[in-house]
Short mmCIF file of C-alpha atoms in Angstrom, two decimals:
data_model
loop_
_atom_site.label_atom_id
_atom_site.label_comp_id
_atom_site.label_asym_id
_atom_site.label_seq_id
_atom_site.Cartn_x
_atom_site.Cartn_y
_atom_site.Cartn_z
CA MET A 1 27.79 -45.48 -27.80
CA SER A 2 29.25 -44.96 -24.29
CA SER A 3 29.48 -41.17 -25.04
CA THR A 4 26.00 -40.64 -25.63
CA GLU A 5 24.33 -42.17 -22.65
CA THR A 6 26.10 -39.72 -20.00
CA GLU A 7 23.20 -37.28 -21.73
CA GLU A 8 20.08 -39.85 -20.98
CA LYS A 9 17.46 -37.86 -18.90
CA PRO A 10 15.57 -41.03 -17.29
CA PRO A 11 17.28 -42.21 -14.21
CA ALA A 12 20.72 -43.17 -14.81
CA SER A 13 21.19 -46.89 -15.70
CA THR A 14 24.68 -48.96 -14.34
CA SER A 15 23.81 -51.15 -17.94
CA PRO A 16 26.09 -50.73 -20.65
CA LEU A 17 22.93 -50.50 -22.77
CA PRO A 18 20.88 -47.58 -22.46
CA GLN A 19 17.22 -47.96 -20.71
CA PHE A 20 15.74 -44.88 -23.03
CA GLY A 21 16.28 -43.83 -26.36
CA ALA A 22 16.35 -40.37 -28.12
CA SER A 23 12.45 -39.95 -28.43
CA GLY A 24 12.07 -40.48 -24.47
CA ARG A 25 10.91 -43.85 -24.73
CA LYS A 26 12.16 -47.32 -22.77
CA ILE A 27 14.54 -49.27 -25.69
CA ILE A 28 13.27 -52.77 -26.00
CA TYR A 29 15.51 -55.36 -25.88
CA ASP A 30 15.63 -58.68 -28.12
CA LYS A 31 15.87 -61.80 -26.01
CA ASP A 32 19.33 -62.40 -26.80
CA GLY A 33 19.92 -59.12 -25.33
CA LYS A 34 20.53 -56.70 -28.52
CA PRO A 35 18.29 -53.82 -29.38
CA CYS A 36 15.03 -55.23 -31.42
CA ARG A 37 15.01 -53.42 -34.62
CA ALA A 38 11.37 -54.09 -34.89
CA CYS A 39 10.25 -53.40 -31.63
CA ASN A 40 11.88 -49.56 -31.64
CA THR A 41 11.36 -46.48 -33.63
CA LEU A 42 14.55 -46.31 -36.07
CA LEU A 43 16.24 -42.87 -34.11
CA ASP A 44 15.95 -45.11 -30.97
CA PHE A 45 17.84 -48.13 -32.52
CA GLN A 46 20.36 -45.98 -34.01
CA PHE A 47 20.61 -44.55 -30.76
CA ALA A 48 20.59 -48.00 -28.77
CA THR A 49 22.88 -49.11 -31.46
CA GLY A 50 25.34 -46.26 -30.93
CA LYS A 51 24.44 -45.29 -35.00
CA ALA A 52 22.98 -41.92 -33.47
CA SER A 53 24.81 -39.34 -32.68
CA THR A 54 23.38 -36.64 -29.66
CA SER A 55 22.65 -33.91 -32.36
CA LYS A 56 20.12 -36.41 -33.96
CA LYS A 57 18.89 -37.05 -30.33
CA THR A 58 18.27 -33.37 -30.41
CA ALA A 59 16.55 -33.33 -33.80
CA ALA A 60 14.09 -35.96 -32.04
CA VAL A 61 12.47 -34.25 -29.17
CA THR A 62 11.19 -31.84 -31.79
CA THR A 63 9.03 -34.50 -32.50
CA PRO A 64 7.45 -35.02 -28.81
CA THR A 65 5.99 -38.09 -27.16
CA THR A 66 2.10 -37.81 -26.97
CA THR A 67 1.34 -37.55 -23.22
CA THR A 68 -2.13 -36.53 -23.12
CA LYS A 69 -5.06 -38.27 -22.31
CA PRO A 70 -6.29 -40.42 -24.61
CA THR A 71 -9.67 -39.53 -25.75
CA LEU A 72 -12.11 -39.25 -28.72
CA ARG A 73 -12.35 -36.86 -31.43
CA HIS A 74 -13.09 -36.47 -34.66
CA TYR A 75 -10.32 -37.82 -37.27
CA ALA A 76 -9.28 -37.14 -40.05
CA LYS A 77 -11.48 -38.61 -42.86
CA GLU A 78 -8.88 -40.71 -44.81
CA ASP A 79 -9.95 -42.94 -46.93
CA PRO A 80 -9.97 -46.84 -46.99
CA PRO A 81 -6.36 -48.27 -48.37
CA ASP A 82 -6.36 -48.95 -52.20
CA VAL A 83 -4.34 -51.96 -53.92
CA GLY A 84 -1.22 -50.11 -53.93
CA GLN A 85 -1.16 -48.91 -50.17
CA LEU A 86 -2.37 -52.42 -49.59
CA GLY A 87 0.34 -54.47 -51.18
CA LYS A 88 2.74 -52.29 -49.76
CA SER A 89 1.69 -52.58 -46.37
CA SER A 90 1.44 -56.59 -47.06
CA TRP A 91 4.88 -57.11 -48.00
CA THR A 92 6.39 -54.88 -45.25
CA LEU A 93 4.74 -57.03 -42.71
CA LEU A 94 5.51 -60.22 -44.59
CA HIS A 95 9.30 -59.23 -44.83
CA SER A 96 9.60 -58.41 -41.33
CA ILE A 97 8.43 -61.74 -40.34
CA ALA A 98 10.77 -63.71 -42.16
CA ALA A 99 13.31 -61.27 -40.71
CA THR A 100 12.46 -62.47 -37.45
CA TYR A 101 11.30 -65.90 -37.64
CA PRO A 102 13.78 -68.65 -36.20
CA GLU A 103 16.93 -69.53 -37.42
CA GLU A 104 16.54 -73.00 -37.02
CA PRO A 105 12.43 -73.30 -36.50
CA THR A 106 10.76 -76.29 -35.11
CA THR A 107 8.37 -78.71 -37.35
CA LYS A 108 5.39 -76.50 -35.34
CA GLN A 109 6.81 -73.18 -36.36
CA GLN A 110 7.42 -74.56 -39.74
CA ARG A 111 4.18 -76.06 -40.09
CA ASP A 112 2.37 -72.36 -38.69
CA MET A 113 4.63 -70.43 -40.89
CA LYS A 114 2.58 -72.58 -43.84
CA SER A 115 -0.82 -72.42 -42.45
CA PHE A 116 0.07 -68.57 -41.73
CA LEU A 117 0.66 -68.01 -45.37
CA SER A 118 -2.25 -69.86 -46.55
CA LEU A 119 -5.05 -68.43 -44.48
CA PHE A 120 -2.84 -64.75 -45.70
CA ALA A 121 -3.51 -65.97 -48.90
CA GLY A 122 -7.43 -66.94 -48.51
CA PHE A 123 -8.10 -63.80 -46.29
CA TYR A 124 -6.08 -61.20 -48.79
CA PRO A 125 -8.36 -58.36 -49.16
CA CYS A 126 -8.09 -57.77 -52.65
CA TRP A 127 -9.15 -61.28 -54.13
CA TYR A 128 -7.58 -61.58 -57.22
CA CYS A 129 -4.19 -61.27 -55.47
CA GLY A 130 -4.90 -63.23 -52.64
CA GLU A 131 -6.04 -65.96 -55.35
CA ASP A 132 -2.88 -65.71 -57.38
CA PHE A 133 -1.02 -65.80 -54.01
CA THR A 134 -3.01 -69.24 -53.33
CA ARG A 135 -1.37 -70.31 -57.09
CA PHE A 136 2.05 -69.24 -56.27
CA LEU A 137 1.55 -70.92 -52.90
CA GLU A 138 0.52 -74.10 -54.58
CA LYS A 139 3.28 -74.21 -57.51
CA ASN A 140 6.01 -72.92 -54.83
CA GLU A 141 5.80 -74.86 -51.43
CA PRO A 142 7.14 -72.38 -48.78
CA ALA A 143 11.06 -72.82 -47.67
CA THR A 144 10.36 -72.84 -44.14
CA SER A 145 13.45 -74.80 -42.78
CA SER A 146 15.40 -71.54 -42.12
CA GLN A 147 15.14 -67.50 -41.37
CA ASP A 148 17.14 -67.18 -44.42
CA GLN A 149 15.14 -70.01 -46.70
CA LEU A 150 11.93 -68.08 -45.80
CA GLY A 151 13.61 -64.76 -46.51
CA LYS A 152 14.56 -65.68 -49.86
CA TRP A 153 11.53 -67.56 -51.12
CA LEU A 154 9.47 -64.41 -50.01
CA CYS A 155 11.35 -62.45 -52.17
CA GLU A 156 11.09 -64.56 -55.54
CA ALA A 157 6.91 -64.64 -54.35
CA HIS A 158 7.41 -60.81 -54.34
CA ASN A 159 9.83 -60.84 -57.52
CA ASP A 160 6.97 -62.87 -58.88
CA VAL A 161 4.19 -59.65 -58.54
CA ASN A 162 6.88 -57.33 -59.57
CA VAL A 163 7.05 -59.14 -62.59
CA LYS A 164 3.07 -59.49 -63.50
CA LEU A 165 3.77 -55.47 -62.29
CA GLY A 166 6.20 -54.30 -64.93
CA LYS A 167 7.83 -53.33 -61.89
CA PRO A 168 11.83 -53.98 -61.48
CA LYS A 169 13.02 -57.24 -59.53
CA PHE A 170 14.87 -56.95 -56.55
CA ASP A 171 18.03 -59.12 -56.18
CA CYS A 172 16.98 -61.29 -53.43
CA GLN A 173 20.94 -61.48 -52.22
CA PHE A 174 20.23 -58.70 -50.00
CA TRP A 175 16.68 -59.77 -48.49
CA LYS A 176 18.30 -59.74 -45.34
CA GLN A 177 19.78 -56.12 -45.70
CA ARG A 178 16.55 -54.44 -46.86
CA TRP A 179 14.43 -56.35 -44.51
CA LYS A 180 16.54 -57.30 -40.85
CA ASP A 181 19.77 -55.71 -41.04
CA GLY A 182 20.27 -52.35 -42.68
CA TRP A 183 22.70 -51.70 -45.01
CA ASP A 184 25.28 -50.51 -42.87
CA GLU A 185 26.16 -53.39 -41.11
CA GLU A 186 28.59 -56.19 -41.53
CA MET B 1 -20.16 -42.31 -65.05
CA SER B 2 -21.41 -42.67 -68.47
CA SER B 3 -19.87 -39.59 -69.54
CA THR B 4 -16.52 -40.39 -68.79
CA GLU B 5 -16.90 -43.84 -70.72
CA THR B 6 -16.67 -42.04 -74.51
CA GLU B 7 -13.40 -41.11 -73.29
CA GLU B 8 -11.74 -44.15 -72.68
CA LYS B 9 -8.97 -45.21 -74.77
CA PRO B 10 -9.43 -48.70 -74.51
CA PRO B 11 -11.64 -50.73 -76.93
CA ALA B 12 -15.10 -49.50 -76.08
CA SER B 13 -17.37 -51.57 -73.51
CA THR B 14 -20.94 -52.65 -74.43
CA SER B 15 -20.87 -52.86 -70.53
CA PRO B 16 -22.53 -50.05 -68.21
CA LEU B 17 -19.13 -50.69 -66.66
CA PRO B 18 -15.84 -49.37 -67.41
CA GLN B 19 -13.33 -51.83 -68.10
CA PHE B 20 -9.75 -49.66 -67.50
CA GLY B 21 -9.71 -47.24 -65.36
CA ALA B 22 -8.34 -43.73 -65.57
CA SER B 23 -4.78 -45.12 -65.38
CA GLY B 24 -4.91 -47.21 -68.10
CA ARG B 25 -5.19 -50.44 -65.82
CA LYS B 26 -7.91 -52.93 -65.78
CA ILE B 27 -10.56 -52.21 -63.32
CA ILE B 28 -10.94 -54.72 -61.10
CA TYR B 29 -15.19 -55.86 -59.91
CA ASP B 30 -15.75 -58.23 -57.13
CA LYS B 31 -17.43 -61.24 -57.43
CA ASP B 32 -20.99 -59.24 -57.21
CA GLY B 33 -20.14 -57.06 -59.88
CA LYS B 34 -19.17 -53.81 -57.83
CA PRO B 35 -15.70 -51.71 -58.51
CA CYS B 36 -13.40 -53.81 -55.89
CA ARG B 37 -12.00 -51.31 -54.03
CA ALA B 38 -9.17 -53.24 -52.55
CA CYS B 39 -8.60 -54.53 -55.78
CA ASN B 40 -7.67 -51.10 -57.69
CA THR B 41 -5.89 -47.47 -57.28
CA LEU B 42 -8.12 -45.25 -55.32
CA LEU B 43 -8.16 -43.06 -58.54
CA ASP B 44 -9.20 -46.20 -60.86
CA PHE B 45 -12.11 -47.20 -57.74
CA GLN B 46 -13.50 -43.47 -58.39
CA PHE B 47 -13.42 -43.51 -61.86
CA ALA B 48 -15.23 -47.11 -61.88
CA THR B 49 -17.89 -45.31 -59.47
CA GLY B 50 -18.22 -42.59 -61.26
CA LYS B 51 -16.50 -40.42 -58.66
CA ALA B 52 -13.90 -39.14 -60.38
CA SER B 53 -14.01 -36.29 -62.92
CA THR B 54 -12.19 -36.55 -66.89
CA SER B 55 -9.86 -33.61 -65.34
CA LYS B 56 -8.69 -36.44 -62.83
CA LYS B 57 -8.49 -38.87 -65.16
CA THR B 58 -5.86 -36.61 -67.39
CA ALA B 59 -4.08 -36.00 -64.18
CA ALA B 60 -3.54 -39.62 -63.87
CA VAL B 61 -1.86 -39.94 -67.02
CA THR B 62 0.98 -37.83 -65.77
CA THR B 63 1.66 -40.98 -63.42
CA PRO B 64 2.78 -43.28 -66.31
CA THR B 65 1.80 -47.30 -66.09
CA THR B 66 5.34 -48.67 -66.12
CA THR B 67 5.44 -51.12 -69.27
CA THR B 68 9.22 -51.62 -69.54
CA LYS B 69 10.37 -55.02 -69.09
CA PRO B 70 11.46 -55.62 -65.46
CA THR B 71 15.02 -56.01 -65.22
CA LEU B 72 17.79 -56.34 -61.57
CA ARG B 73 18.60 -53.08 -60.74
CA HIS B 74 20.38 -50.91 -57.85
CA TYR B 75 17.70 -49.87 -55.36
CA ALA B 76 17.59 -47.23 -52.76
CA LYS B 77 19.22 -48.57 -49.71
CA GLU B 78 15.85 -48.10 -47.48
CA ASP B 79 16.25 -49.53 -43.95
CA PRO B 80 14.21 -52.25 -42.39
CA PRO B 81 10.37 -50.78 -41.28
CA ASP B 82 10.91 -49.52 -37.52
CA VAL B 83 7.98 -50.35 -35.12
CA GLY B 84 6.06 -47.36 -36.34
CA GLN B 85 6.03 -48.23 -39.84
CA LEU B 86 5.45 -52.04 -38.93
CA GLY B 87 2.56 -51.13 -36.35
CA LYS B 88 0.51 -48.76 -39.30
CA SER B 89 1.21 -51.41 -42.01
CA SER B 90 -0.02 -54.21 -40.06
CA TRP B 91 -3.27 -52.21 -38.88
CA THR B 92 -3.63 -51.42 -42.74
CA LEU B 93 -3.50 -55.00 -43.71
CA LEU B 94 -5.72 -56.42 -40.27
CA HIS B 95 -8.45 -53.81 -40.95
CA SER B 96 -8.44 -54.19 -44.34
CA ILE B 97 -9.13 -57.78 -44.09
CA ALA B 98 -12.24 -57.60 -41.39
CA ALA B 99 -13.64 -54.91 -44.61
CA THR B 100 -13.89 -58.04 -46.79
CA TYR B 101 -14.27 -60.72 -44.44
CA PRO B 102 -17.79 -62.48 -45.50
CA GLU B 103 -21.11 -60.79 -43.54
CA GLU B 104 -22.40 -64.47 -42.81
CA PRO B 105 -18.88 -66.59 -42.62
CA THR B 106 -19.33 -70.39 -42.11
CA THR B 107 -17.46 -72.19 -39.12
CA LYS B 108 -14.60 -72.96 -40.80
CA GLN B 109 -13.95 -69.20 -42.07
CA GLN B 110 -14.83 -67.99 -38.72
CA ARG B 111 -11.89 -71.00 -37.45
CA ASP B 112 -9.79 -69.56 -39.63
CA MET B 113 -9.61 -66.14 -38.48
CA LYS B 114 -9.03 -66.77 -35.03
CA SER B 115 -6.14 -69.34 -36.65
CA PHE B 116 -5.24 -66.39 -38.74
CA LEU B 117 -4.96 -63.77 -35.80
CA SER B 118 -3.60 -66.07 -33.26
CA LEU B 119 -0.84 -67.13 -35.77
CA PHE B 120 -0.56 -63.72 -36.56
CA ALA B 121 0.13 -62.88 -32.95
CA GLY B 122 2.80 -65.33 -32.19
CA PHE B 123 4.93 -64.58 -35.80
CA TYR B 124 4.47 -60.88 -35.23
CA PRO B 125 8.30 -58.96 -35.53
CA CYS B 126 7.90 -56.95 -32.56
CA TRP B 127 7.94 -59.50 -29.73
CA TYR B 128 6.56 -57.64 -26.98
CA CYS B 129 3.91 -56.07 -29.52
CA GLY B 130 3.06 -59.49 -30.33
CA GLU B 131 2.83 -60.71 -26.90
CA ASP B 132 0.60 -57.97 -26.08
CA PHE B 133 -1.67 -59.27 -28.81
CA THR B 134 -1.64 -62.49 -28.05
CA ARG B 135 -2.84 -61.55 -24.31
CA PHE B 136 -5.29 -59.45 -25.87
CA LEU B 137 -6.74 -62.21 -27.31
CA GLU B 138 -6.59 -64.72 -24.58
CA LYS B 139 -8.86 -61.99 -22.66
CA ASN B 140 -10.92 -60.98 -25.71
CA GLU B 141 -11.84 -63.64 -28.39
CA PRO B 142 -12.09 -62.55 -31.05
CA ALA B 143 -15.72 -61.99 -33.06
CA THR B 144 -16.01 -63.82 -35.86
CA SER B 145 -19.99 -64.11 -36.44
CA SER B 146 -19.69 -61.49 -39.13
CA GLN B 147 -18.16 -59.02 -40.96
CA ASP B 148 -19.64 -55.85 -38.49
CA GLN B 149 -18.56 -58.37 -35.35
CA LEU B 150 -14.72 -58.63 -36.73
CA GLY B 151 -14.25 -54.73 -37.71
CA LYS B 152 -15.57 -53.88 -34.26
CA TRP B 153 -13.56 -56.26 -32.64
CA LEU B 154 -10.48 -55.45 -34.52
CA CYS B 155 -11.54 -51.57 -34.20
CA GLU B 156 -11.57 -52.53 -30.22
CA ALA B 157 -8.13 -53.88 -30.27
CA HIS B 158 -6.47 -51.14 -32.15
CA ASN B 159 -7.67 -48.64 -29.33
CA ASP B 160 -6.12 -50.76 -26.74
CA VAL B 161 -3.09 -50.32 -27.94
CA ASN B 162 -3.73 -46.43 -29.43
CA VAL B 163 -4.21 -46.10 -25.43
CA LYS B 164 -1.08 -47.91 -23.99
CA LEU B 165 0.69 -45.51 -26.95
CA GLY B 166 -1.11 -42.54 -25.76
CA LYS B 167 -3.02 -41.96 -28.99
CA PRO B 168 -6.62 -41.22 -29.18
CA LYS B 169 -9.18 -43.59 -29.31
CA PHE B 170 -11.08 -44.13 -32.75
CA ASP B 171 -14.76 -44.02 -32.58
CA CYS B 172 -15.36 -47.99 -33.53
CA GLN B 173 -19.05 -46.95 -35.10
CA PHE B 174 -17.16 -45.41 -37.98
CA TRP B 175 -14.96 -48.23 -38.61
CA LYS B 176 -16.82 -49.48 -41.80
CA GLN B 177 -16.52 -45.50 -43.13
CA ARG B 178 -12.50 -45.41 -42.42
CA TRP B 179 -11.64 -49.28 -43.84
CA LYS B 180 -14.46 -50.34 -45.80
CA ASP B 181 -16.55 -47.66 -47.50
CA GLY B 182 -15.49 -44.31 -47.64
CA TRP B 183 -17.19 -41.16 -46.03
CA ASP B 184 -18.47 -40.10 -48.86
CA GLU B 185 -21.12 -43.12 -49.32
CA GLU B 186 -24.24 -43.68 -47.96
#
């Protein structure tokens, strides 16, 4: 990692961890001092963990960070999301929430997670999908006692839907690689 | 719409609304009898609302509906989502939730929506984004008294983030076209 640090453009840091990523944005760290995967772009995260080479850095610079003053303008007339986009977005959020849920949650955090999942099901925009998730919740109480338990429970919930849609099931022993740590970490 | 009905493969319906979409999947309707935008693929929704021609239908058939028995298999080793993917997914979900929130919510639904947004902020995987959203919630109480109020409030919340990221603001008078009705409807 140290070999890439000498090439940072922003003010040099005396810390062994970079302050700015390959994109020029500030690197966000978790409260335990590790780079936060969910808070940075993938490239900046890889840069902060020493997994991105300086050649990748150059590539990133070709994607400029917008610095123009924000103004109102005409948007591309994008359609509202359909059931597929909505499903993909929602699973991305839910699995990522499990990936940052505490390893040892308090009673309140466990209660809050159950409330969140229940409210999520009730407000889900596709009403029949939401009703289906509510039924799943009634039959399978969310396993909120640890991050790993919640991650696996959610993986099973997702597989329940995969089966209904005729999609392949995901092997839940890999939930952390897919949603938390990535595949190339120990 | 009726011109397309004669070409449906599944059992002919006596109803003026199709039972099956261009993809071969069952069309899901809202409880008021209208095709549910958040419950169908875009193509099936367009088919059900008479906006997709039969030529589009043929194109859809080239994307086969999976009917094989689901089995465990090796997945592409996809990385966990970064802050950008997470943001896009989450705004997609939240705006879509606003788009299906009741026009005249009960007191309980309003209370539930406030709880949902607060829990969402607390569990958001990017911790500094979540803290930022919590501060926004504290300064700007969610406008939950109607679907339109909530949709506009959420659009303002999104613009608050857009400004911080140097992105253009969205003109909130168009929130329903973007997240509920599409751009080609009255």
